[in-house]
Amino acid sequence: VPTTDGKAELVFESDDKGRRGGFRATYVGTDNGCGEDGLCGGHGTCEGGTCVCSDGYGGLSCTVPHCLHQALTLADGAKMISQAPGEPLPPEAECAWSFEANAGETIRVVVETLNLEAYDGLKGDRVLIRTAGNDTNVQIQAEATYEISSSSVSLTLETDKNDAGATYDGFSATAYSVAACPVADGDCEDEGFTCEDGYCYDLSGGSKRASGCTCAGCDVGSYLDDATGGCEACPAGTYQPQAKNTVGVSSCIACSAGMDAPEPGSALCCSEDYVLVGQKCAKCGTDDGDYKLTGTKCDTPETRTVATLEIEKGFFRFSPEATVVYPCPEKDDACGGWDPSKLVDSEDEYYGDRFCRDNAEGPLCLHCKKGSFRSKGDKSECKSCDSHGQLALQLVATVVLIAAWFAVLFGVKALRTRFHRDWFEAVAIQFVFFFVTMSRFVGIHQITLPDPLFKYMWALDFISLDLTSIQSVLRCGSKVTYFDFLLFWTLLAPALVVVVVVFAILRGLVTVYVRGPGVEEAGAPPDPATDSRRGEARFVSDRELEDEEQLPQVQRLALSVQRDLDAGLMVVFAVLTMFHSGICSTIFNTFNCSINYKIADGQGSSGLRYLAADYTISCSTKYVKRPRAPVEYDAYYDADSAAEHAFYETYATVALVVYAIGVPLTYVAWMLRARRLARDEQRPVDDGALAFLTRSVKPEFWWFEVAALVARSLVTGMFLFVSPGVSLIMSFFVIVVHRTLVLQFRPYASTGLQLVVEALMRATFSIALVAVAVYGSDPILDSTTASVVAILVFALNLSVLPFAYRAWRTESYRSVARRLRRREPVDIDEVEALLGGAHKQDIAEVVRKCGRHALRQAFDGHLDDKDWDYFTHTILKLEGVWTEDVAAADVLQWHVKAILYRAKAYVRSHLQLKLNAREVDASVDVVAGPLRKSLVGGASPVAAYQKLGRPAGAKALEQVYALALRPYFFLEHEEGAVVGGLVRTMSVLGLMQGGHTNSSLLASMSRSQLSARSLLRNSGSHSSPVAAESKDESPSKVAERFKHAAKKISAVSRVAAKERPRHLPRFLDLALVAHDLNQRAQARIATAARDIMEEEEGGATLAKLASFDLGDHHQPALRSKSLHAFKEEVGGAALEVELDAAVCVETLHALATAAFPAFRAALEKLFPPDTEGVELECDADFAVKAPARMRAKVDEYRRENETVWPRAKRLSDCLRASVVTADAARTVAAYEALSDSGAFTVVRLKNKLAEHAKPYCMHVNLKFQAPGLAAMTVEVQIVPKAIYSDQKTSHRLYTVARANSYAAYRGLAEEDSDDDDDDDADVAGDEEDLGVLTPTDARSPAEVPVWKFWARE
């Protein structure tokens, strides 16, 4: 590879990919002697066989027409030339010259030519000087002499592509090795040198100029005026680089073409777009070291001085000497800038407030003058407070926003179902979290997002009640600073607590001592629709509670105060939690001061800092001290606000500990205590006033919202104590971690809410990502790209709304609840899965309501067979609902009134009843029904009867049951133990314990429980110590009694805490509903039976039909002697049970099945389908009795010690039918048709109608023989229609009412899956006739007060 410039460079590069044979090369230097000048390319001469090139040419043959990398000697001065004469400047070149000074000397560089394309920081041409041991390049700005205190120097010329049509003279300079002054800046003559023409020379070394020593004379930029003997500034357009010169005006050097020195006394000439600052040319429009000139222009002679720099719109500087220009906030139109056209008076100076538009002032024009306010929008500006339209618009918008907040709050509370309320409340809380957090995140980091995100974030500020967004408007009325908002947000929660306490006390005093307790109308049950809609959030006033009538005034006051505190504190905690990140951000902003603003050069670290959230406040001297000069500081420094800031920093430190650390720790401690109490007391967890945080998450993630609370506080400024940039990155990291946890754990129980939170987290992540991308002076995204990204992110944020709607529509719980209400098919496993999550109570409530509604419809006769099957095969198969053990008071609260009513009715139906233990026990099945097995031991009615002293009067039966039920409502200690009642009504302190403890049971009870307590107290005793206390206490005694009662709380609560609430299976609630409705149905049947017997036509005849038994009603087919012989032959008595069940029952079933067609045909002949007033019910599913049921009856006969075998012969209803008649006359006619028929022979008649005995029908047993089959006994029931429908209803209700637990129900249901009516047994159980009901009661049961308990929806 030959070279022509005498140099070659060979570079060997290798990677780590294996080994090869290596590399080897040889270089040879050949003789390139010229011999004659013609061999030197025409640009040099041949001297001694070597070409000596002309200036600007190089190479062995002088053929390279541009600068070369050269190592020069400085003996007589080293010449550096960029190009040969007449040749263009070499494009895209990098020429370097390096040289060493002689020993003990330094280097002087004299630049003779500097005519290059201006360098703007990115493109253009430039010459750089680098000295030994210094990696910093210094750009040569002018044709001047440069003294370099270094023994080794390199100069580099860097060029880019030449501009078309542009020619430049290029660069030329000479470097000299000069004597070094022994003392830097020492006096020339004192150091042994000689001053001539203002320069210092070392004459001993050949008249070399000494570097570093100065001669007495004029400073740079000036010359010695011989006429005056003084120093005068060089005129504009010239410069003087020599310090302490004694040369005349001739030493002022004229600036070369393209250079300028606009002010007299310049030490340098600067090119266009540069301004001379001291002895350096600083480029306008860019930042260069300590000079921050972005936002300035100096492209005209009038703007090339520091004092007259043109300041662009949107920038601000504090003084005319300042070489630091600061950008004003984006989207703020207050900084108007300045250009020479504004200069009216040449003496005017434009800086500081003079840059601000009308009504604006202060640093960065961020203040509005008195009487004006800053409007928000595309361009923020200060407008006069007299602009009523703008001011009114902002105030009206604020009022409308507050009204909208209340509309959302009350709108959620007014929703129809608990699920709707809980779901929308949880979603609304998550949206508030998002609004507040994102608003404060962007605000505290002072990020100006591109449109439309800027407007979006401004809207979030407004929606999230960021009061700083209306701070300027408030100043129209008074002086409002950021510290006022700090006090407002940090004192809001304590103030709300005080308001809640005062309101609760005043309301209690008014209720108890002014209005007195209101008493519900006697016998009127609570409105169940209201209670079921309110759920556990139902808080009732004192006058609504009948129970409080029995309490002394001081206890009623305490109960009222505690109940209102419960409700109020829940609101306070909700507000505190939703705005917690905003409160923390307000606290953090107190420590968030602006950058250090410098007013003039040479200040070092001195300057001014302002509170970033409010530039009217100067930061305390802890951050930066105010220098004594320049005087412009007086206009921008407020010593009073700096001192005030120091005070509020201390206050904010305390608030930070309370809110950022104390609140989350308190929440965790509260929730942990609630879970410990639940575990110790074996009850569900109740987080009390913090339930809104835990009810929307899965039980195992009860802590998640507290963790999210901490994350949001970190995002909104916790890391600002490090630096704004670090805070932004760490906040972004926290957002990523939070989003990852949401996606990984899926902590929210509701799938719909989980989708909403995920969508909000996506929106949060996208905003934070854009914030990182546009942050700082050198953002990742340029303005155009940032705007496009902002539009995409804004669209992503808007997509949260359809996501929320989709989540609402696809919510699994909502779908299941809707299908259950509509009686549509559901997946049992899906429902059971919901019962295992946070929606357990919601879905259980829906199932319970559907069950009660089905029973009510059955009672009203509006439930067809299909709906009844849905009830039994879907609703009652949800074990997770019915097997749950709950507090007994929650079950019995709805049944106390019905139980006491039945006790009274039982007495009325037994006119000659004399009460004793046996009669009390006999009444339990009627009065308590399925509750019988729970009323045992000391809680049994017999035990209660004995406690009452065994009264003989029948009317005492109601007191017996009231006393038996009192322990379920914590009333067992009220007789003779006022302390127990006191604890349960006075524990105001208990509400701060994270849940309903035993000492606050009364306050936590629902209205229905309190009403039930009143009934039990009133019915259970004629007087009690509590009730006997005086209710008319003087006001002077109230405070004393209240204080005395409060002192007893801690002591007595230890006794009360030992009690555990009694529990009952939830199924018992449904069984008691069925029992009560069955009693009502039986009463209607009895009333209808009396009406039938009193009919004029047929009633008397029906009464005369007496019951009889011919003794021939056993099954003829099982009375054969051969059957007995068969038994004896196969095993005798040892197998008679098995033969009875397997052979006899199956034989009867086969016989009935074969005879059924003939049986039905015979009946249809007697009672054709078109017979008026007579209907035949003879379906195969009902007519042929199932073998399982027959075997159960046979086993029952065996247990009755029936010795005659086969016992199956007593089954007289293996084949059966019902004849439904319209009235008494047709009932008699139906019987006569059967008795006169040749196909049937009557063998037994039970006229229960005439006897007024259950089941109020005529049981007719007949002998019937189908062709080709053995004869058999069949049964036909003749039932009046008014009774028949209620009998079917009663039978359905009885299947539920007879079971005292879900397990018992399932067992009984399996036993008699083929529901039937036995010949003698009452299908509704051994129920008592509770007397004759009025026609209204019989025909309109919904009007009977007791039944209204089961009309809940």
Short mmCIF file of C-alpha atoms in Angstrom, two decimals, residues 954-1091:
data_model
loop_
_atom_site.label_atom_id
_atom_site.label_comp_id
_atom_site.label_asym_id
_atom_site.label_seq_id
_atom_site.Cartn_x
_atom_site.Cartn_y
_atom_site.Cartn_z
CA ALA A 954 -102.59 -18.77 80.24
CA LYS A 955 -101.75 -15.19 79.40
CA ALA A 956 -98.30 -15.71 80.90
CA LEU A 957 -97.35 -17.84 77.87
CA GLU A 958 -96.23 -14.73 75.97
CA GLN A 959 -93.96 -13.77 78.87
CA VAL A 960 -92.52 -17.28 78.87
CA TYR A 961 -91.39 -17.03 75.27
CA ALA A 962 -90.16 -13.47 75.67
CA LEU A 963 -88.00 -14.57 78.58
CA ALA A 964 -86.74 -17.60 76.63
CA LEU A 965 -85.68 -15.42 73.70
CA ARG A 966 -84.03 -12.63 75.71
CA PRO A 967 -80.55 -14.25 75.92
CA TYR A 968 -80.31 -14.14 72.14
CA PHE A 969 -80.49 -10.35 72.31
CA PHE A 970 -78.14 -9.86 75.31
CA LEU A 971 -80.99 -9.04 77.67
CA GLU A 972 -80.43 -11.88 80.14
CA HIS A 973 -78.49 -9.64 82.54
CA GLU A 974 -80.86 -6.71 82.60
CA GLU A 975 -82.83 -8.09 85.52
CA GLY A 976 -80.80 -6.95 88.51
CA ALA A 977 -77.68 -6.12 86.46
CA VAL A 978 -77.87 -2.59 85.21
CA VAL A 979 -74.12 -2.55 84.59
CA GLY A 980 -74.41 -4.97 81.69
CA GLY A 981 -76.95 -2.77 79.95
CA LEU A 982 -74.84 0.26 80.74
CA VAL A 983 -71.78 -1.18 79.06
CA ARG A 984 -73.67 -2.09 75.93
CA THR A 985 -75.13 1.37 75.57
CA MET A 986 -72.34 3.58 76.83
CA SER A 987 -69.19 2.39 75.09
CA VAL A 988 -68.46 5.43 72.99
CA LEU A 989 -64.79 4.66 73.28
CA GLY A 990 -65.36 1.22 71.83
CA LEU A 991 -65.96 2.54 68.33
CA MET A 992 -62.28 3.41 68.03
CA GLN A 993 -61.31 -0.25 68.43
CA GLY A 994 -61.70 -1.26 64.81
CA GLY A 995 -64.96 -3.14 65.04
CA HIS A 996 -68.07 -3.88 67.07
CA THR A 997 -66.87 -5.29 70.37
CA ASN A 998 -69.19 -6.70 72.99
CA SER A 999 -69.14 -3.38 74.77
CA SER A 1000 -70.77 -1.66 71.80
CA LEU A 1001 -73.25 -4.34 70.75
CA LEU A 1002 -76.33 -2.21 71.19
CA ALA A 1003 -74.92 0.58 69.05
CA SER A 1004 -74.15 -1.88 66.28
CA MET A 1005 -77.61 -3.44 66.20
CA SER A 1006 -80.00 -2.80 63.37
CA ARG A 1007 -83.35 -1.17 63.82
CA SER A 1008 -85.07 -4.56 63.65
CA GLN A 1009 -82.88 -5.97 66.41
CA LEU A 1010 -83.59 -2.99 68.63
CA SER A 1011 -87.32 -3.27 67.98
CA ALA A 1012 -87.14 -6.99 68.82
CA ARG A 1013 -85.37 -6.14 72.06
CA SER A 1014 -88.14 -3.75 72.97
CA LEU A 1015 -90.80 -6.41 72.35
CA LEU A 1016 -88.93 -8.92 74.47
CA ARG A 1017 -88.36 -6.45 77.27
CA ASN A 1018 -91.96 -5.29 77.28
CA SER A 1019 -93.36 -8.81 77.04
CA GLY A 1020 -90.83 -10.52 79.28
CA SER A 1021 -91.40 -8.57 82.46
CA HIS A 1022 -93.70 -5.99 83.92
CA SER A 1023 -90.81 -3.94 85.25
CA SER A 1024 -87.06 -3.90 85.26
CA PRO A 1025 -84.41 -1.97 87.12
CA VAL A 1026 -83.33 -0.26 83.95
CA ALA A 1027 -86.81 0.76 82.99
CA ALA A 1028 -87.56 1.86 86.48
CA GLU A 1029 -84.84 4.48 86.47
CA SER A 1030 -86.00 8.02 86.17
CA LYS A 1031 -85.99 9.41 82.65
CA ASP A 1032 -86.53 12.98 83.74
CA GLU A 1033 -83.10 14.08 84.89
CA SER A 1034 -82.10 17.65 85.32
CA PRO A 1035 -79.47 18.96 82.89
CA SER A 1036 -77.11 19.60 85.80
CA LYS A 1037 -76.93 15.86 86.47
CA VAL A 1038 -76.41 14.80 82.87
CA ALA A 1039 -72.71 15.68 82.64
CA GLU A 1040 -71.97 14.10 86.01
CA ARG A 1041 -73.79 10.86 85.11
CA PHE A 1042 -72.21 10.74 81.69
CA LYS A 1043 -68.72 11.16 83.17
CA HIS A 1044 -69.43 8.57 85.85
CA ALA A 1045 -70.69 6.10 83.25
CA ALA A 1046 -67.63 6.63 81.08
CA LYS A 1047 -65.36 5.77 84.00
CA LYS A 1048 -67.10 2.42 84.34
CA ILE A 1049 -66.50 1.44 80.76
CA SER A 1050 -63.00 0.04 81.10
CA ALA A 1051 -63.85 -2.00 84.21
CA VAL A 1052 -67.20 -3.36 83.11
CA SER A 1053 -66.09 -4.04 79.52
CA ARG A 1054 -63.77 -6.75 80.84
CA VAL A 1055 -66.81 -8.58 82.17
CA ALA A 1056 -68.85 -8.05 79.03
CA ALA A 1057 -65.98 -9.12 76.82
CA LYS A 1058 -66.23 -12.63 78.22
CA GLU A 1059 -69.65 -13.05 76.62
CA ARG A 1060 -69.89 -14.55 73.18
CA PRO A 1061 -72.87 -13.98 70.92
CA ARG A 1062 -75.05 -17.02 70.37
CA HIS A 1063 -75.18 -18.39 66.87
CA LEU A 1064 -77.89 -20.07 64.83
CA PRO A 1065 -77.79 -21.57 61.33
CA ARG A 1066 -78.88 -19.13 58.64
CA PHE A 1067 -81.30 -21.75 57.31
CA LEU A 1068 -83.33 -21.31 60.48
CA ASP A 1069 -84.32 -17.85 59.28
CA LEU A 1070 -85.94 -19.40 56.18
CA ALA A 1071 -87.50 -22.23 58.23
CA LEU A 1072 -89.08 -19.72 60.63
CA VAL A 1073 -90.43 -17.77 57.66
CA ALA A 1074 -91.97 -20.97 56.28
CA HIS A 1075 -93.33 -21.91 59.69
CA ASP A 1076 -95.00 -18.55 60.17
CA LEU A 1077 -96.50 -18.62 56.68
CA ASN A 1078 -97.61 -22.21 57.19
CA GLN A 1079 -99.41 -21.20 60.36
CA ARG A 1080 -101.14 -18.46 58.38
CA ALA A 1081 -102.03 -20.91 55.65
CA GLN A 1082 -103.44 -23.34 58.22
CA ALA A 1083 -105.50 -20.53 59.71
CA ARG A 1084 -106.86 -19.71 56.28
CA ILE A 1085 -107.71 -23.37 55.72
CA ALA A 1086 -109.59 -23.52 59.05
CA THR A 1087 -111.50 -20.35 58.20
CA ALA A 1088 -112.37 -21.68 54.75
CA ALA A 1089 -113.55 -24.98 56.28
CA ARG A 1090 -115.93 -23.13 58.58
CA ASP A 1091 -117.22 -21.11 55.66
#
